[in-house]
CSV table of N, CA and C in Angstrom, one decimal:
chain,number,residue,atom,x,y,z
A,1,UNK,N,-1.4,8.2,-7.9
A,1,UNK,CA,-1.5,9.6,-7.6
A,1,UNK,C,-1.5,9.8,-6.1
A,2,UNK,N,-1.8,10.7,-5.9
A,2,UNK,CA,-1.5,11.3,-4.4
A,2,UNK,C,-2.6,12.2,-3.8
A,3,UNK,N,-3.0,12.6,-3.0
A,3,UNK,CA,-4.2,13.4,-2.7
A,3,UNK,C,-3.7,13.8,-1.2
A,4,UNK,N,-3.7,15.0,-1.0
A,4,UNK,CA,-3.2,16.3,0.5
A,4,UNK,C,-4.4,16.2,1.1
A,5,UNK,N,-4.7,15.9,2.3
A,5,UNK,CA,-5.8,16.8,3.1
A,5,UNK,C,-5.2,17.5,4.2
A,6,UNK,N,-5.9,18.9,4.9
A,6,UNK,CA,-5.8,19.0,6.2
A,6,UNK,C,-6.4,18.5,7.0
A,7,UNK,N,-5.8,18.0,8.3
A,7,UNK,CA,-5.5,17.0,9.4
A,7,UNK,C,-5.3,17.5,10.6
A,8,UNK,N,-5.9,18.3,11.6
A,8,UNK,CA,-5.3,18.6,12.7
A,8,UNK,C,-4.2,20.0,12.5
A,9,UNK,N,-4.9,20.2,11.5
A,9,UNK,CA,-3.9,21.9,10.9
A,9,UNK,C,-2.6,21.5,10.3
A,10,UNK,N,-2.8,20.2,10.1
A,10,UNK,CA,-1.2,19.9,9.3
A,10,UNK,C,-2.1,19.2,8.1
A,11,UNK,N,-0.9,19.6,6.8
A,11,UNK,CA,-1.7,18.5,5.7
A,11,UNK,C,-0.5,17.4,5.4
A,12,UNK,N,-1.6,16.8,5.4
A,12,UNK,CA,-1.0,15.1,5.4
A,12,UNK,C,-1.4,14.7,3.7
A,13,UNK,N,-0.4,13.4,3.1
A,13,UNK,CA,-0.2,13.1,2.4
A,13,UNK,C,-1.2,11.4,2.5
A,14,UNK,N,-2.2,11.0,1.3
A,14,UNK,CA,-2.6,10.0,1.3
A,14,UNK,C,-2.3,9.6,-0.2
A,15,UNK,N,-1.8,8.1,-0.4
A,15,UNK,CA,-1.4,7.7,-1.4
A,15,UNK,C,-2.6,6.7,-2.2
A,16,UNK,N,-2.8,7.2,-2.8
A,16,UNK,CA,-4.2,6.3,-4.0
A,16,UNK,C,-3.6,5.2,-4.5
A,17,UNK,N,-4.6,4.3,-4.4
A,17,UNK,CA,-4.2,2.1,-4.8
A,17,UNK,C,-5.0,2.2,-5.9
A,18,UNK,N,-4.0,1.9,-6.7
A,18,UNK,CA,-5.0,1.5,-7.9
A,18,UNK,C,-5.1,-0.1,-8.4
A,19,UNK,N,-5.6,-0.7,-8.9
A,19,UNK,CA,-5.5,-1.8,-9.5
A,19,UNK,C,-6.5,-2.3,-10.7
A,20,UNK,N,-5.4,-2.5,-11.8
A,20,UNK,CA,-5.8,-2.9,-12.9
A,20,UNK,C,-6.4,-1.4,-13.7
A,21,UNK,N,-5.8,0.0,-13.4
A,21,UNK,CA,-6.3,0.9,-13.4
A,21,UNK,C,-7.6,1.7,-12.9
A,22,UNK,N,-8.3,1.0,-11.8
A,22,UNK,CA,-9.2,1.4,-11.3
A,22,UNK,C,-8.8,1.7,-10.1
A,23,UNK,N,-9.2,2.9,-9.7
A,23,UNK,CA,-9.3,3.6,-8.1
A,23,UNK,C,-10.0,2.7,-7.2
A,24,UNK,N,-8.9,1.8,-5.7
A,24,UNK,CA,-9.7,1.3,-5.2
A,24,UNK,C,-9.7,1.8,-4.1
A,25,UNK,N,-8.7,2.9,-3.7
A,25,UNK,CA,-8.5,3.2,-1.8
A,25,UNK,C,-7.4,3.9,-1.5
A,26,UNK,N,-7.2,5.0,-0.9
A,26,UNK,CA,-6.2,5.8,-0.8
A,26,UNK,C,-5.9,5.6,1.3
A,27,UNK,N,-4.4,5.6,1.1
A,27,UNK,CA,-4.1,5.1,2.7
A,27,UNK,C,-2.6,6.1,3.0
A,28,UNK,N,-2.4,6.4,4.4
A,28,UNK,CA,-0.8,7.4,4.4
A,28,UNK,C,-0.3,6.2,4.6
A,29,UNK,N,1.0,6.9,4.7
A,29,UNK,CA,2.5,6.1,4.5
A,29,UNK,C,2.2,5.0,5.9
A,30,UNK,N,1.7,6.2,7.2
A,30,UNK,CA,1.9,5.4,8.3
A,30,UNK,C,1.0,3.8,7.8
A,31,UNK,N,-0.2,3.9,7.3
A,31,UNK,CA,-1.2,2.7,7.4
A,31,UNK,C,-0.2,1.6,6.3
A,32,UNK,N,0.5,2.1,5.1
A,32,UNK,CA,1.8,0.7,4.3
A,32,UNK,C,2.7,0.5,5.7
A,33,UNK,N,3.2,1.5,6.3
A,33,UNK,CA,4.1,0.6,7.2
A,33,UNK,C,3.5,-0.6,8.2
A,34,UNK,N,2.3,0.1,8.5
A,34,UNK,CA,1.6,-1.0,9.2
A,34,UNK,C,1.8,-2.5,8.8
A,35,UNK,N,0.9,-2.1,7.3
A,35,UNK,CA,0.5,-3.6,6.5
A,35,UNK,C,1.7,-4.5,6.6
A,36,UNK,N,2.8,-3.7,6.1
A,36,UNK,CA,4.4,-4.3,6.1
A,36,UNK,C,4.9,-5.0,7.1
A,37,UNK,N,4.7,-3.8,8.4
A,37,UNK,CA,5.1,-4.5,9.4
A,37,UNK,C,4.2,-6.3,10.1
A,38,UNK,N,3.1,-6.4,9.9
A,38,UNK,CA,1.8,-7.1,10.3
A,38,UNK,C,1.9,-7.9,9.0
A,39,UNK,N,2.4,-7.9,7.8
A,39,UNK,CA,2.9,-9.0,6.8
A,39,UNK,C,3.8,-9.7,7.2
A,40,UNK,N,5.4,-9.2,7.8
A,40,UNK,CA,6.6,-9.6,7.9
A,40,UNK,C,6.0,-10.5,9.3
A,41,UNK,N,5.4,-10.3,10.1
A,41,UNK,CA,5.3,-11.1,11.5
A,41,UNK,C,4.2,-11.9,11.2
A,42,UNK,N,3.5,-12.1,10.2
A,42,UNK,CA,2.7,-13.6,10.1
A,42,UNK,C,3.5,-14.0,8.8
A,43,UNK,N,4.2,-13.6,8.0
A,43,UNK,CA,4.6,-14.6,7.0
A,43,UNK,C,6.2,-14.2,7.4
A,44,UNK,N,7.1,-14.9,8.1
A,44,UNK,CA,8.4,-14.6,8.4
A,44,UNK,C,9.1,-15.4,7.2
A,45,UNK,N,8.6,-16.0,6.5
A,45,UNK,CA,9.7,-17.1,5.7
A,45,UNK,C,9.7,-16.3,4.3
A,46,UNK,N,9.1,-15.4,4.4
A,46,UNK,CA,8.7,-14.9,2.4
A,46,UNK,C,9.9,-13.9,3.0
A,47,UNK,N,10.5,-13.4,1.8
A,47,UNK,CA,11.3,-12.6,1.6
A,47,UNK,C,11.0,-11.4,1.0
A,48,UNK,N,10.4,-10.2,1.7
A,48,UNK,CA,10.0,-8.9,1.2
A,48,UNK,C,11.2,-7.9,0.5
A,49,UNK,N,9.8,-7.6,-0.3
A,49,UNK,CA,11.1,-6.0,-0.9
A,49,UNK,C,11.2,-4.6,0.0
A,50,UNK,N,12.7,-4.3,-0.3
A,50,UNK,CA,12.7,-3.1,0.8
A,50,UNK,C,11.6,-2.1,0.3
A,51,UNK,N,11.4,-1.7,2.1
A,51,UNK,CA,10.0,-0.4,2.1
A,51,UNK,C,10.6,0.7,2.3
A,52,UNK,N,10.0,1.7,1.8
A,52,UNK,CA,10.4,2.7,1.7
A,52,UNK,C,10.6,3.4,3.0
A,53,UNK,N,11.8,4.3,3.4
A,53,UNK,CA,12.2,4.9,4.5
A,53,UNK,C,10.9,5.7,4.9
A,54,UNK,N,11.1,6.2,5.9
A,54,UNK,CA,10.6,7.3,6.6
A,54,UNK,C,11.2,8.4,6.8
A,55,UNK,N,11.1,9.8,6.2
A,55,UNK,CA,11.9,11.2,6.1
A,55,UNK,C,11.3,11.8,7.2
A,56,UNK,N,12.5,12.1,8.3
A,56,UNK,CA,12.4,13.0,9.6
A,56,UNK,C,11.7,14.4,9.3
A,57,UNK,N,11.7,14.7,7.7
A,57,UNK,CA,11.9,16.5,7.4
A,57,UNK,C,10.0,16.1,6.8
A,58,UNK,N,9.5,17.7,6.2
A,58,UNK,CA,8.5,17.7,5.6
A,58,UNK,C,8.5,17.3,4.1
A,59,UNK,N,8.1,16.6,3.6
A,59,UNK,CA,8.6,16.3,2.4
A,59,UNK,C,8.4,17.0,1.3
A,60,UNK,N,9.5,17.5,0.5
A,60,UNK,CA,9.0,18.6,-0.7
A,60,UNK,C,8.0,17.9,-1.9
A,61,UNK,N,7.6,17.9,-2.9
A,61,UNK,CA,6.8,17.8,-4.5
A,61,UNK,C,7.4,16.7,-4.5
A,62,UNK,N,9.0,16.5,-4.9
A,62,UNK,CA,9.6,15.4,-5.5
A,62,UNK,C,9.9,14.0,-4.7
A,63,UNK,N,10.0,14.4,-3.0
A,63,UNK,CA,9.9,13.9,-2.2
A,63,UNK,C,8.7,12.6,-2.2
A,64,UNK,N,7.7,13.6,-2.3
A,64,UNK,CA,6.5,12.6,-2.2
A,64,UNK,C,6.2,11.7,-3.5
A,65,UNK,N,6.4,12.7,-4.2
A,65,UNK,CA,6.0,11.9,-6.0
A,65,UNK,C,7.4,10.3,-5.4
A,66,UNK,N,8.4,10.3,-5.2
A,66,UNK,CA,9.1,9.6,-4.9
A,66,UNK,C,8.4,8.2,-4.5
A,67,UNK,N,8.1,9.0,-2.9
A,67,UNK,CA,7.6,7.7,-2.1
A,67,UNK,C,6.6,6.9,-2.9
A,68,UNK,N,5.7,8.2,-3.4
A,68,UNK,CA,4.2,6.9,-4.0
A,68,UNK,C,5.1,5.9,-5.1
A,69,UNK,N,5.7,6.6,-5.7
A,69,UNK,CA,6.3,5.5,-6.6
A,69,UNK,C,7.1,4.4,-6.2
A,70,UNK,N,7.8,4.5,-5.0
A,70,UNK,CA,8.3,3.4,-4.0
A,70,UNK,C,7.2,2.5,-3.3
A,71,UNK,N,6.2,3.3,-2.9
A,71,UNK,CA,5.2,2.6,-2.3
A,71,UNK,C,4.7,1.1,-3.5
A,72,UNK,N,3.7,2.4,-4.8
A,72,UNK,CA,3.4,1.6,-4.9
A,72,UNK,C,4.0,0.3,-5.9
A,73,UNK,N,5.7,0.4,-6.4
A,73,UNK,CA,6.6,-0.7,-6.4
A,73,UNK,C,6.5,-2.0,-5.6
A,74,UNK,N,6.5,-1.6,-4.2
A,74,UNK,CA,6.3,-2.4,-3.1
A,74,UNK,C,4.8,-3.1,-2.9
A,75,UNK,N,4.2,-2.4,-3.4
A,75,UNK,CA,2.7,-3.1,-3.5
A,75,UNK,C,2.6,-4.2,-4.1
A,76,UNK,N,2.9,-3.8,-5.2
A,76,UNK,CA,3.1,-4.5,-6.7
A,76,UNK,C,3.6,-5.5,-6.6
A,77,UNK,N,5.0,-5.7,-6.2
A,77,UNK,CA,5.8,-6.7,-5.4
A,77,UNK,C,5.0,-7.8,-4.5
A,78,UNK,N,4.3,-6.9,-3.7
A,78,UNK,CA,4.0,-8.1,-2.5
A,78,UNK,C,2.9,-8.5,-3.3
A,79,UNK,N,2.1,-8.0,-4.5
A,79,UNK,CA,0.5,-8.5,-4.4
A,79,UNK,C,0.6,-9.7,-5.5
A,80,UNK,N,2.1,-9.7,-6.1
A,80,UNK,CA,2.6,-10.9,-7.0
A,80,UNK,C,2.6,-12.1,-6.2
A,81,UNK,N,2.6,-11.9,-5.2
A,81,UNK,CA,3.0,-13.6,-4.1
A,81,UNK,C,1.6,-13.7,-3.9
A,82,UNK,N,1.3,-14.7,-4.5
A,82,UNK,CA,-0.5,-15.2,-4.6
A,82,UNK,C,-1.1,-15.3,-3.2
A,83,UNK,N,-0.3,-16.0,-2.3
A,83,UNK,CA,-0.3,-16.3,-1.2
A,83,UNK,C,-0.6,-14.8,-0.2
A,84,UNK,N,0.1,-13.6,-0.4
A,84,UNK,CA,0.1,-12.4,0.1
A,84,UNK,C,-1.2,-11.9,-0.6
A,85,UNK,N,-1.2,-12.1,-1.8
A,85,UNK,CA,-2.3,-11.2,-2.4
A,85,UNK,C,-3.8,-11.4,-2.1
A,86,UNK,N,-3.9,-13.3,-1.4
A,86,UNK,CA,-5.1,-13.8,-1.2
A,86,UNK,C,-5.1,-13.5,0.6
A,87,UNK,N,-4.4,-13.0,1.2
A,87,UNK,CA,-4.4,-12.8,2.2
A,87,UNK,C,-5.5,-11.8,2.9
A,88,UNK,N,-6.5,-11.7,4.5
A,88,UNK,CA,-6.9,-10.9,4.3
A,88,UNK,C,-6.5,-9.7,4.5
A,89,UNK,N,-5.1,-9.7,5.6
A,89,UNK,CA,-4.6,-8.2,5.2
A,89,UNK,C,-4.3,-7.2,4.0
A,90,UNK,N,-3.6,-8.2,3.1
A,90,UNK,CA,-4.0,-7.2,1.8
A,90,UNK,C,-5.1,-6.9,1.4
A,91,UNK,N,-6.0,-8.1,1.3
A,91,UNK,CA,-7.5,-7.7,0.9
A,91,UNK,C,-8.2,-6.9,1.4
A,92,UNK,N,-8.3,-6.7,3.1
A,92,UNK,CA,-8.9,-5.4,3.7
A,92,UNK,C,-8.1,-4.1,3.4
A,93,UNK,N,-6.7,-4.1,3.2
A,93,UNK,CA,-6.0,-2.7,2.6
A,93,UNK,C,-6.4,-2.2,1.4
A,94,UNK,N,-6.8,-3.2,0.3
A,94,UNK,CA,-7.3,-2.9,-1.1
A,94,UNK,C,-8.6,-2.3,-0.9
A,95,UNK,N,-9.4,-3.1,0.1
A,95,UNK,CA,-11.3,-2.5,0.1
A,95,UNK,C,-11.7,-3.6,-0.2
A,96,UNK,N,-10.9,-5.0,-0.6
A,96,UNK,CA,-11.4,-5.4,-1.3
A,96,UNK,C,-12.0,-7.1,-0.3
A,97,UNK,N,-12.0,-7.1,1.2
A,97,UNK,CA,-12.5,-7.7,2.0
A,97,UNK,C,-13.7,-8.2,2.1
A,98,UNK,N,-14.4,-9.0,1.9
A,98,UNK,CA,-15.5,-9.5,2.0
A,98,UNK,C,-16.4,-9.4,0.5
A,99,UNK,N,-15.6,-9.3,-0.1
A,99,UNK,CA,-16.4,-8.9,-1.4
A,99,UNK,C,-16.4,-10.8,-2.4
A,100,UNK,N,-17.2,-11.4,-3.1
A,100,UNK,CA,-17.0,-12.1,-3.4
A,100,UNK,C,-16.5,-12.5,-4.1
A,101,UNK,N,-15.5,-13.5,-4.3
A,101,UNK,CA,-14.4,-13.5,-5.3
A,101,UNK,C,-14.3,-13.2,-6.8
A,102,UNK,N,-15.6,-13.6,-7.7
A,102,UNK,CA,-15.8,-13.1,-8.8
A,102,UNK,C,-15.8,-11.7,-9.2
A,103,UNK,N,-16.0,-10.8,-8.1
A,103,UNK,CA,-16.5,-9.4,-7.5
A,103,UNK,C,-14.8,-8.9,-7.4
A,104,UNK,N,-14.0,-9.7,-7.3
A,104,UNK,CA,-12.4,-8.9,-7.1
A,104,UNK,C,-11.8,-9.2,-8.5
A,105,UNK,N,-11.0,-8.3,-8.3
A,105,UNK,CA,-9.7,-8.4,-9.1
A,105,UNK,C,-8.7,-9.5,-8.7
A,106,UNK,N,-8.3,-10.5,-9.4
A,106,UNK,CA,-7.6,-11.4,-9.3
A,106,UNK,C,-5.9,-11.0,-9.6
A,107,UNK,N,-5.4,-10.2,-9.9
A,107,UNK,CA,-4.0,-9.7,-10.2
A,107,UNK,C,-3.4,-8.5,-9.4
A,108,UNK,N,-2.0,-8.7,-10.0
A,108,UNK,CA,-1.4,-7.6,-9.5
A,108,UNK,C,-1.8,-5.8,-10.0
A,109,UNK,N,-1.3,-5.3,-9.2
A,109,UNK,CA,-1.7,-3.5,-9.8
A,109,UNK,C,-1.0,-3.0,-10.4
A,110,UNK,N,-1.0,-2.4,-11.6
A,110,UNK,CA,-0.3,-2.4,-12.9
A,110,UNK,C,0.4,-1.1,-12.7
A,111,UNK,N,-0.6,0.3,-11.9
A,111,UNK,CA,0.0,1.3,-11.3
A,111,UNK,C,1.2,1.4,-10.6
């Protein structure tokens, strides 16, 4: 799902992570490009799925329903490579950093 706040008099778009059907952390597009970009430059030999564009314009309803569904395809994708998934970058993107391993979710996000 998706959740709007106002932001500096503009409303911005934050996309909800689920995994395993439970709500664990909602982040904007800008914070996945991040993760993406800061995945690709410590793991250069894995072969990522394309990420989703970035639209110059405001994005309409279908627009956004879009991206989260591209997003979180791409999630899903990366958090299948065990290696990515045990990583701390994904694990501090999930919430799910410093928590003890029995205390995490061991799999990909079904969302």
């Amino acid at each position: 799902s998706v959740s709007q706040r106002e932001e500096g008099g503009k409303t911005v778009c934050y996309y909800n992570v689920y995994l395993e059907g439970a709500y664990l952390i909602s982040h904007r597009y800008n914070e996945f490009h991040r993760l993406h970009t800061d995945l690709k430059g410590k793991f250069p030999y894995i072969l990522f799925p394309r990420f989703p564009g970035k639209w110059p314009l405001k994005l309409s309803q279908a627009q956004i329903d879009k991206r989260h569904k591209e997003l979180e395809e791409w999630l899903k994708q990366v958090c299948c490579v065990s290696q990515l998934f045990e990583h701390f970058y994904i694990q501090d993107f999930l919430g799910l950093a410093g928590k003890k391993r029995e205390e995490r979710v061991d799999s990909a996000p079904d969302n």
